[in-house]
Amino acid sequence: MKTESLSVVLAGGGTAGHINPLLAIAAAIRDARPDARLLAVGTAAGMETRLVPAAGLELATIDRVPFPRKPSADLLRLPGRLAGAVRQAGRILDDAGADVLVGVGGYVCTPMYIAAWRRKIPIVIHEANTRPGLANRVGARLSRHVAVAFAGTPLRNARHVGMPMRREVSAMVRATARDGALRSLDLQPEKPVLIVTGGSSGAQSINRTVAASLEALSRAGVQTIHITGRGKTVADADGNVLSADGYRQLEYVDGMETVYAAADLLLARSGAATVSEVAAVGVPAVFVPLPIGNGEQALNARGLVDAGGALLVADRDFTPDWVRTSLIPLLTDRSRLDAMAANAENLGIRNADQLMADLVLEAVSK
């Protein structure tokens, strides 16, 4: 292994689902090699422009090159756009004196992978979803150092390492953190707690069903923290913020570890990060996968559901009647919730960030 300062370029962006694992990997590399020079690469339009600098990491940007799904004028322009982005990527790698490229997927990764491969710079890949994205399918053909969050993800040379996540989540022990979390959220310890979230952008169909189920939840003594998504306040028929006994509405929560510690049950979409985090810390969950797209959210949840740590309900079937007949009985069944929590934690992986740092150091040592 090199003894001089190690230069690591980390590529990915667009959504928090790409950026948060990137930041967790960067932090683990810094722990393993305090001398390492780290540079993140994204686009100028993604969430990385806010999240990466906030984490104390330098950010470089290249042009966003989407791959058109259907024949169009954009498809004709693709070769020129991609070639330009590859040139930008090459300059970034050269200026950084990169020893290794770490990619987590997203538009930015394909040109970065190509530029690194041309320079014989080792490439390390992490794929978050059970159904891999196009960029990482390309990258996996150029690298032997490929890691996945979910077992069975179809990428060549894949190693199952889990999902790199914030230490505040991965190190959290629910049993010891619960009392403080309940106090901070103004919740009563003797009543069941339901946490509802559709992710940072919210989930309108989940919001509607929860809103229509408030009376039943309140009658059952359930305390509900409803994280609606930024700008997606749920109102009643008179236009006022929805209210009910035991119900509290928030647009966004910084630090999901607090709600994980407080939750008796989490109701959420099944994005890769959410599925991995609830498994790692042992939170029973009901997943309502996004009904559009390529079906990856249902696939993400399948392993945890099969292990008995979560339930899966289709978006069309998540109705007030389902809440009344299935969700509320689960919330009031302590022994079943405890069994789900144990099953989830048995499947969870807490040290994926460290495993990724090890893989990066392995790649540069060869």
Tab-separated table of C-alpha atoms in Angstrom:
chain	number	residue	atom	x	y	z
A	1	MET	CA	0.000	0.000	0.000
A	2	LYS	CA	1.140	3.513	-0.708
A	3	THR	CA	2.659	5.300	2.237
A	4	GLU	CA	2.258	8.809	0.854
A	5	SER	CA	-0.964	10.769	1.085
A	6	LEU	CA	-3.831	8.883	-0.532
A	7	SER	CA	-6.045	10.744	-3.025
A	8	VAL	CA	-9.628	9.437	-3.158
A	9	VAL	CA	-12.256	10.799	-5.549
A	10	LEU	CA	-15.865	9.876	-4.697
A	11	ALA	CA	-18.538	10.238	-7.367
A	12	GLY	CA	-22.309	10.255	-7.064
A	13	GLY	CA	-25.215	12.536	-6.500
A	14	GLY	CA	-28.635	13.735	-7.453
A	15	THR	CA	-30.522	12.312	-4.489
A	16	ALA	CA	-29.893	11.734	-0.802
A	17	GLY	CA	-29.976	8.008	-1.591
A	18	HIS	CA	-26.676	8.426	-3.412
A	19	ILE	CA	-25.125	11.223	-1.393
A	20	ASN	CA	-25.562	9.850	2.129
A	21	PRO	CA	-23.719	6.570	1.404
A	22	LEU	CA	-20.987	8.572	-0.314
A	23	LEU	CA	-20.539	10.755	2.765
A	24	ALA	CA	-20.532	7.722	5.067
A	25	ILE	CA	-17.831	6.049	2.959
A	26	ALA	CA	-15.789	9.254	2.940
A	27	ALA	CA	-15.960	9.489	6.741
A	28	ALA	CA	-14.845	5.859	7.113
A	29	ILE	CA	-11.935	6.377	4.733
A	30	ARG	CA	-10.895	9.427	6.738
A	31	ASP	CA	-10.986	7.335	9.930
A	32	ALA	CA	-8.882	4.597	8.333
A	33	ARG	CA	-6.467	6.975	6.600
A	34	PRO	CA	-6.446	10.397	8.284
A	35	ASP	CA	-3.901	11.558	5.713
A	36	ALA	CA	-6.249	10.854	2.776
A	37	ARG	CA	-7.229	13.696	0.458
A	38	LEU	CA	-10.920	13.408	-0.388
A	39	LEU	CA	-12.813	15.023	-3.253
A	40	ALA	CA	-16.485	14.478	-4.098
A	41	VAL	CA	-17.809	14.849	-7.648
A	42	GLY	CA	-21.417	15.555	-8.535
A	43	THR	CA	-23.457	17.826	-10.774
A	44	ALA	CA	-24.337	21.457	-10.213
A	45	ALA	CA	-28.062	20.676	-9.938
A	46	GLY	CA	-28.228	17.878	-7.371
A	47	MET	CA	-28.637	17.798	-3.600
A	48	GLU	CA	-24.876	17.281	-3.354
A	49	THR	CA	-24.352	21.015	-3.800
A	50	ARG	CA	-25.846	21.448	-0.313
A	51	LEU	CA	-25.086	18.192	1.488
A	52	VAL	CA	-21.444	17.665	0.480
A	53	PRO	CA	-20.071	21.061	1.593
A	54	ALA	CA	-22.183	20.812	4.766
A	55	ALA	CA	-20.287	17.611	5.569
A	56	GLY	CA	-16.952	19.413	5.193
A	57	LEU	CA	-16.052	17.784	1.885
A	58	GLU	CA	-14.835	19.577	-1.240
A	59	LEU	CA	-17.139	19.238	-4.265
A	60	ALA	CA	-16.265	19.374	-7.964
A	61	THR	CA	-18.980	19.237	-10.627
A	62	ILE	CA	-19.367	17.938	-14.153
A	63	ASP	CA	-22.214	18.224	-16.636
A	64	ARG	CA	-25.281	16.049	-16.064
A	65	VAL	CA	-25.661	13.535	-18.897
A	66	PRO	CA	-28.999	11.695	-18.673
A	67	PHE	CA	-29.471	8.614	-20.811
A	68	PRO	CA	-32.729	8.969	-22.803
A	69	ARG	CA	-35.076	6.003	-22.404
A	70	LYS	CA	-36.695	6.489	-25.829
A	71	PRO	CA	-35.486	7.604	-29.282
A	72	SER	CA	-35.296	11.388	-29.356
A	73	ALA	CA	-33.105	14.332	-30.305
A	74	ASP	CA	-31.446	13.970	-26.904
A	75	LEU	CA	-30.365	10.461	-27.889
A	76	LEU	CA	-28.604	11.857	-30.965
A	77	ARG	CA	-26.791	14.390	-28.788
A	78	LEU	CA	-25.780	11.788	-26.202
A	79	PRO	CA	-22.371	10.776	-27.662
A	80	GLY	CA	-21.144	14.365	-27.770
A	81	ARG	CA	-22.458	15.169	-24.308
A	82	LEU	CA	-20.948	12.022	-22.834
A	83	ALA	CA	-17.584	12.680	-24.465
A	84	GLY	CA	-17.568	16.184	-23.000
A	85	ALA	CA	-18.411	14.900	-19.531
A	86	VAL	CA	-15.683	12.250	-19.778
A	87	ARG	CA	-13.169	14.993	-20.590
A	88	GLN	CA	-14.360	16.988	-17.564
A	89	ALA	CA	-14.090	13.863	-15.405
A	90	GLY	CA	-10.564	13.197	-16.638
A	91	ARG	CA	-9.428	16.696	-15.748
A	92	ILE	CA	-10.836	16.303	-12.226
A	93	LEU	CA	-9.058	12.978	-11.740
A	94	ASP	CA	-5.786	14.393	-13.099
A	95	ASP	CA	-5.949	17.559	-10.997
A	96	ALA	CA	-6.673	15.479	-7.878
A	97	GLY	CA	-3.855	13.028	-8.622
A	98	ALA	CA	-6.472	10.361	-7.957
A	99	ASP	CA	-5.285	6.991	-6.660
A	100	VAL	CA	-8.792	5.494	-6.633
A	101	LEU	CA	-12.318	6.379	-7.729
A	102	VAL	CA	-15.298	5.416	-5.567
A	103	GLY	CA	-18.690	5.538	-7.285
A	104	VAL	CA	-22.147	5.154	-5.742
A	105	GLY	CA	-24.290	5.645	-8.853
A	106	GLY	CA	-26.157	8.481	-10.496
A	107	TYR	CA	-25.643	10.438	-13.712
A	108	VAL	CA	-22.189	11.638	-12.733
A	109	CYS	CA	-20.710	8.154	-12.368
A	110	THR	CA	-20.684	6.879	-15.953
A	111	PRO	CA	-18.248	9.526	-17.276
A	112	MET	CA	-16.183	9.237	-14.090
A	113	TYR	CA	-15.917	5.452	-14.494
A	114	ILE	CA	-14.884	5.748	-18.140
A	115	ALA	CA	-12.274	8.422	-17.405
A	116	ALA	CA	-10.814	6.401	-14.511
A	117	TRP	CA	-10.710	3.188	-16.562
A	118	ARG	CA	-8.821	4.953	-19.360
A	119	ARG	CA	-6.230	6.091	-16.800
A	120	LYS	CA	-6.006	2.658	-15.154
A	121	ILE	CA	-7.175	4.194	-11.861
A	122	PRO	CA	-8.806	1.528	-9.642
A	123	ILE	CA	-12.589	1.826	-9.466
A	124	VAL	CA	-14.618	0.859	-6.385
A	125	ILE	CA	-18.406	0.692	-6.744
A	126	HIS	CA	-21.267	0.619	-4.253
A	127	GLU	CA	-24.781	-0.170	-5.487
A	128	ALA	CA	-27.596	0.720	-3.096
A	129	ASN	CA	-30.574	-0.895	-4.817
A	130	THR	CA	-31.509	-4.502	-5.458
A	131	ARG	CA	-32.007	-3.575	-9.119
A	132	PRO	CA	-28.783	-1.775	-10.108
A	133	GLY	CA	-28.762	1.499	-11.990
A	134	LEU	CA	-27.286	1.965	-15.447
A	135	ALA	CA	-24.139	3.758	-14.275
A	136	ASN	CA	-23.156	0.983	-11.894
A	137	ARG	CA	-23.971	-1.706	-14.451
A	138	VAL	CA	-21.443	0.013	-16.707
A	139	GLY	CA	-18.934	0.484	-13.892
A	140	ALA	CA	-19.125	-3.148	-12.782
A	141	ARG	CA	-17.741	-4.155	-16.181
A	142	LEU	CA	-14.680	-2.005	-15.504
A	143	SER	CA	-13.904	-3.082	-11.948
A	144	ARG	CA	-13.389	-6.109	-9.723
A	145	HIS	CA	-14.142	-4.074	-6.590
A	146	VAL	CA	-17.939	-4.041	-6.487
A	147	ALA	CA	-20.076	-3.912	-3.326
A	148	VAL	CA	-23.856	-4.086	-2.891
A	149	ALA	CA	-26.293	-3.169	-0.142
A	150	PHE	CA	-28.562	-6.175	-0.732
A	151	ALA	CA	-27.618	-9.813	-1.231
A	152	GLY	CA	-28.552	-11.075	-4.675
A	153	THR	CA	-28.084	-7.760	-6.485
A	154	PRO	CA	-27.101	-8.837	-10.020
A	155	LEU	CA	-23.703	-7.191	-10.534
A	156	ARG	CA	-20.529	-8.959	-11.559
A	157	ASN	CA	-17.952	-9.458	-8.759
A	158	ALA	CA	-20.462	-8.160	-6.192
A	159	ARG	CA	-19.743	-8.435	-2.467
A	160	HIS	CA	-22.590	-7.988	-0.009
A	161	VAL	CA	-21.494	-5.288	2.463
A	162	GLY	CA	-24.766	-3.550	3.331
A	163	MET	CA	-25.576	0.154	3.168
A	164	PRO	CA	-23.057	2.741	4.428
A	165	MET	CA	-24.972	5.030	6.777
A	166	ARG	CA	-24.433	7.869	9.218
A	167	ARG	CA	-22.738	6.812	12.442
A	168	GLU	CA	-25.542	8.453	14.428
A	169	VAL	CA	-27.829	5.779	12.974
A	170	SER	CA	-25.518	2.766	12.786
A	171	ALA	CA	-24.226	3.208	16.348
A	172	MET	CA	-27.644	3.850	17.879
A	173	VAL	CA	-29.018	1.292	20.367
A	174	ARG	CA	-32.788	1.671	20.528
A	175	ALA	CA	-33.183	0.300	24.047
A	176	THR	CA	-30.903	2.947	25.528
A	177	ALA	CA	-31.892	5.799	23.212
A	178	ARG	CA	-35.666	5.344	23.467
A	179	ASP	CA	-36.429	7.365	26.615
A	180	GLY	CA	-34.533	10.414	25.381
A	181	ALA	CA	-36.127	10.147	21.931
A	182	LEU	CA	-39.636	10.000	23.411
A	183	ARG	CA	-38.936	13.075	25.527
A	184	SER	CA	-37.527	15.035	22.598
A	185	LEU	CA	-40.623	14.247	20.506
A	186	ASP	CA	-42.998	14.884	23.447
A	187	LEU	CA	-44.379	11.336	23.361
A	188	GLN	CA	-45.772	9.227	26.207
A	189	PRO	CA	-43.860	5.987	26.915
A	190	GLU	CA	-46.958	3.923	27.763
A	191	LYS	CA	-48.698	4.432	24.382
A	192	PRO	CA	-47.661	2.881	21.034
A	193	VAL	CA	-45.775	5.159	18.635
A	194	LEU	CA	-46.284	5.120	14.871
A	195	ILE	CA	-43.791	7.038	12.749
A	196	VAL	CA	-44.955	7.801	9.198
A	197	THR	CA	-42.579	9.037	6.512
A	198	GLY	CA	-42.570	9.157	2.751
A	199	GLY	CA	-38.947	10.294	2.602
A	200	SER	CA	-37.574	13.808	2.189
A	201	SER	CA	-40.002	14.571	-0.653
A	202	GLY	CA	-43.025	12.994	1.007
A	203	ALA	CA	-45.575	10.491	-0.305
A	204	GLN	CA	-48.987	11.896	-1.141
A	205	SER	CA	-50.874	8.588	-1.151
A	206	ILE	CA	-49.501	7.639	2.284
A	207	ASN	CA	-50.369	11.112	3.573
A	208	ARG	CA	-53.961	10.791	2.342
A	209	THR	CA	-54.530	7.399	3.940
A	210	VAL	CA	-53.015	8.453	7.250
A	211	ALA	CA	-55.138	11.594	7.254
A	212	ALA	CA	-58.267	9.516	6.683
A	213	SER	CA	-57.248	7.112	9.474
A	214	LEU	CA	-56.620	9.597	12.268
A	215	GLU	CA	-59.843	8.921	14.134
A	216	ALA	CA	-59.194	5.156	14.216
A	217	LEU	CA	-55.567	5.634	15.271
A	218	SER	CA	-56.552	8.075	17.998
A	219	ARG	CA	-59.296	5.758	19.310
A	220	ALA	CA	-56.721	2.962	19.574
A	221	GLY	CA	-54.456	5.181	21.689
A	222	VAL	CA	-51.756	5.361	19.005
A	223	GLN	CA	-49.380	8.325	18.984
A	224	THR	CA	-48.543	9.291	15.406
A	225	ILE	CA	-45.600	11.383	14.218
A	226	HIS	CA	-46.374	12.156	10.584
A	227	ILE	CA	-43.375	13.352	8.527
A	228	THR	CA	-45.158	14.683	5.462
A	229	GLY	CA	-42.276	15.927	3.309
A	230	ARG	CA	-41.093	19.447	2.619
A	231	GLY	CA	-43.913	21.698	1.459
A	232	LYS	CA	-46.485	18.903	1.801
A	233	THR	CA	-48.372	19.926	4.912
A	234	VAL	CA	-51.564	17.877	5.178
A	235	ALA	CA	-54.641	20.028	5.750
A	236	ASP	CA	-58.228	19.278	6.738
A	237	ALA	CA	-61.329	20.235	4.734
A	238	ASP	CA	-61.134	23.793	6.068
A	239	GLY	CA	-57.507	24.236	4.992
A	240	ASN	CA	-56.103	24.030	8.512
A	241	VAL	CA	-53.169	21.813	9.432
A	242	LEU	CA	-54.575	18.402	10.254
A	243	SER	CA	-54.918	17.745	13.974
A	244	ALA	CA	-56.126	14.967	16.268
A	245	ASP	CA	-55.424	13.547	19.706
A	246	GLY	CA	-51.991	11.932	19.724
A	247	TYR	CA	-51.159	13.208	16.238
A	248	ARG	CA	-48.261	15.520	15.365
A	249	GLN	CA	-47.205	16.648	11.923
A	250	LEU	CA	-43.664	17.546	10.834
A	251	GLU	CA	-42.442	18.406	7.341
A	252	TYR	CA	-38.930	17.073	7.814
A	253	VAL	CA	-36.689	15.585	10.492
A	254	ASP	CA	-32.937	16.097	10.608
A	255	GLY	CA	-31.547	13.023	12.296
A	256	MET	CA	-33.782	10.010	11.691
A	257	GLU	CA	-32.049	8.205	14.552
A	258	THR	CA	-34.385	10.009	16.957
A	259	VAL	CA	-37.565	8.761	15.300
A	260	TYR	CA	-36.095	5.265	14.852
A	261	ALA	CA	-35.432	5.145	18.598
A	262	ALA	CA	-38.941	6.341	19.442
A	263	ALA	CA	-40.870	4.202	16.945
A	264	ASP	CA	-42.767	1.083	17.861
A	265	LEU	CA	-43.498	0.821	14.136
A	266	LEU	CA	-42.308	2.702	11.060
A	267	LEU	CA	-44.607	3.206	8.074
A	268	ALA	CA	-42.619	4.256	5.014
A	269	ARG	CA	-41.678	3.890	1.372
A	270	SER	CA	-39.008	1.224	0.877
A	271	GLY	CA	-36.086	3.209	-0.443
A	272	ALA	CA	-32.791	1.375	-0.082
A	273	ALA	CA	-31.519	3.581	2.739
A	274	THR	CA	-34.709	3.287	4.795
A	275	VAL	CA	-34.823	-0.503	4.452
A	276	SER	CA	-31.150	-0.815	5.402
A	277	GLU	CA	-31.376	1.567	8.345
A	278	VAL	CA	-34.418	-0.020	9.954
A	279	ALA	CA	-32.757	-3.424	9.646
A	280	ALA	CA	-29.517	-2.179	11.170
A	281	VAL	CA	-31.189	-0.702	14.239
A	282	GLY	CA	-34.076	-3.181	14.513
A	283	VAL	CA	-37.213	-1.115	13.846
A	284	PRO	CA	-40.370	-3.053	12.866
A	285	ALA	CA	-41.682	-1.609	9.615
A	286	VAL	CA	-44.587	-1.559	7.199
A	287	PHE	CA	-43.384	-0.713	3.705
A	288	VAL	CA	-45.587	0.802	0.999
A	289	PRO	CA	-43.350	0.711	-2.100
A	290	LEU	CA	-43.485	3.514	-4.639
A	291	PRO	CA	-45.980	2.305	-7.260
A	292	ILE	CA	-44.133	3.858	-10.215
A	293	GLY	CA	-40.668	3.226	-11.628
A	294	ASN	CA	-38.974	-0.115	-12.151
A	295	GLY	CA	-40.237	-1.877	-9.039
A	296	GLU	CA	-36.946	-1.554	-7.192
A	297	GLN	CA	-38.567	-0.453	-3.919
A	298	ALA	CA	-40.535	-3.687	-3.570
A	299	LEU	CA	-37.362	-5.647	-4.319
A	300	ASN	CA	-35.412	-3.634	-1.726
A	301	ALA	CA	-37.879	-4.639	0.980
A	302	ARG	CA	-38.253	-8.291	0.018
A	303	GLY	CA	-35.375	-9.704	2.077
A	304	LEU	CA	-36.490	-7.962	5.262
A	305	VAL	CA	-40.116	-8.984	4.699
A	306	ASP	CA	-39.121	-12.614	4.081
A	307	ALA	CA	-37.042	-12.552	7.297
A	308	GLY	CA	-40.087	-11.468	9.315
A	309	GLY	CA	-38.814	-7.977	10.095
A	310	ALA	CA	-41.335	-6.026	8.031
A	311	LEU	CA	-44.661	-6.153	6.199
A	312	LEU	CA	-45.226	-5.132	2.592
A	313	VAL	CA	-48.456	-3.600	1.315
A	314	ALA	CA	-49.050	-2.344	-2.215
A	315	ASP	CA	-49.772	1.363	-2.568
A	316	ARG	CA	-53.248	0.632	-3.969
A	317	ASP	CA	-54.017	-1.603	-0.975
A	318	PHE	CA	-52.851	0.877	1.654
A	319	THR	CA	-56.284	2.196	2.587
A	320	PRO	CA	-57.985	3.356	5.791
A	321	ASP	CA	-59.565	-0.097	5.971
A	322	TRP	CA	-56.091	-1.717	5.915
A	323	VAL	CA	-54.959	0.635	8.670
A	324	ARG	CA	-57.962	-0.380	10.772
A	325	THR	CA	-57.760	-4.142	10.185
A	326	SER	CA	-53.990	-4.712	9.921
A	327	LEU	CA	-51.888	-1.769	11.076
A	328	ILE	CA	-53.629	-0.950	14.366
A	329	PRO	CA	-53.732	-4.594	15.551
A	330	LEU	CA	-50.000	-4.854	14.833
A	331	LEU	CA	-49.268	-1.647	16.761
A	332	THR	CA	-51.033	-3.001	19.816
A	333	ASP	CA	-49.353	-6.445	19.703
A	334	ARG	CA	-46.153	-5.996	21.729
A	335	SER	CA	-44.887	-9.552	21.345
A	336	ARG	CA	-45.255	-9.443	17.559
A	337	LEU	CA	-43.459	-6.096	17.349
A	338	ASP	CA	-40.611	-7.436	19.501
A	339	ALA	CA	-40.249	-10.471	17.234
A	340	MET	CA	-40.168	-8.246	14.130
A	341	ALA	CA	-37.539	-6.011	15.729
A	342	ALA	CA	-35.315	-8.996	16.506
A	343	ASN	CA	-35.752	-10.428	13.000
A	344	ALA	CA	-34.852	-7.069	11.437
A	345	GLU	CA	-31.748	-6.591	13.542
A	346	ASN	CA	-30.547	-10.123	12.747
A	347	LEU	CA	-30.505	-9.148	9.063
A	348	GLY	CA	-29.072	-5.652	9.508
A	349	ILE	CA	-25.484	-4.579	8.843
A	350	ARG	CA	-24.076	-1.685	10.871
A	351	ASN	CA	-20.482	-1.484	9.585
A	352	ALA	CA	-20.938	-1.181	5.824
A	353	ASP	CA	-19.034	2.128	5.805
A	354	GLN	CA	-15.977	0.435	7.310
A	355	LEU	CA	-16.272	-2.502	4.900
A	356	MET	CA	-16.293	-0.027	2.019
A	357	ALA	CA	-13.226	1.773	3.370
A	358	ASP	CA	-11.470	-1.605	3.568
A	359	LEU	CA	-12.429	-2.311	-0.051
A	360	VAL	CA	-11.031	1.053	-1.156
A	361	LEU	CA	-7.725	0.401	0.603
A	362	GLU	CA	-7.647	-3.100	-0.895
A	363	ALA	CA	-8.128	-1.661	-4.385
A	364	VAL	CA	-5.207	0.747	-4.098
A	365	SER	CA	-2.931	-1.902	-2.593
A	366	LYS	CA	-3.074	-4.160	-5.668
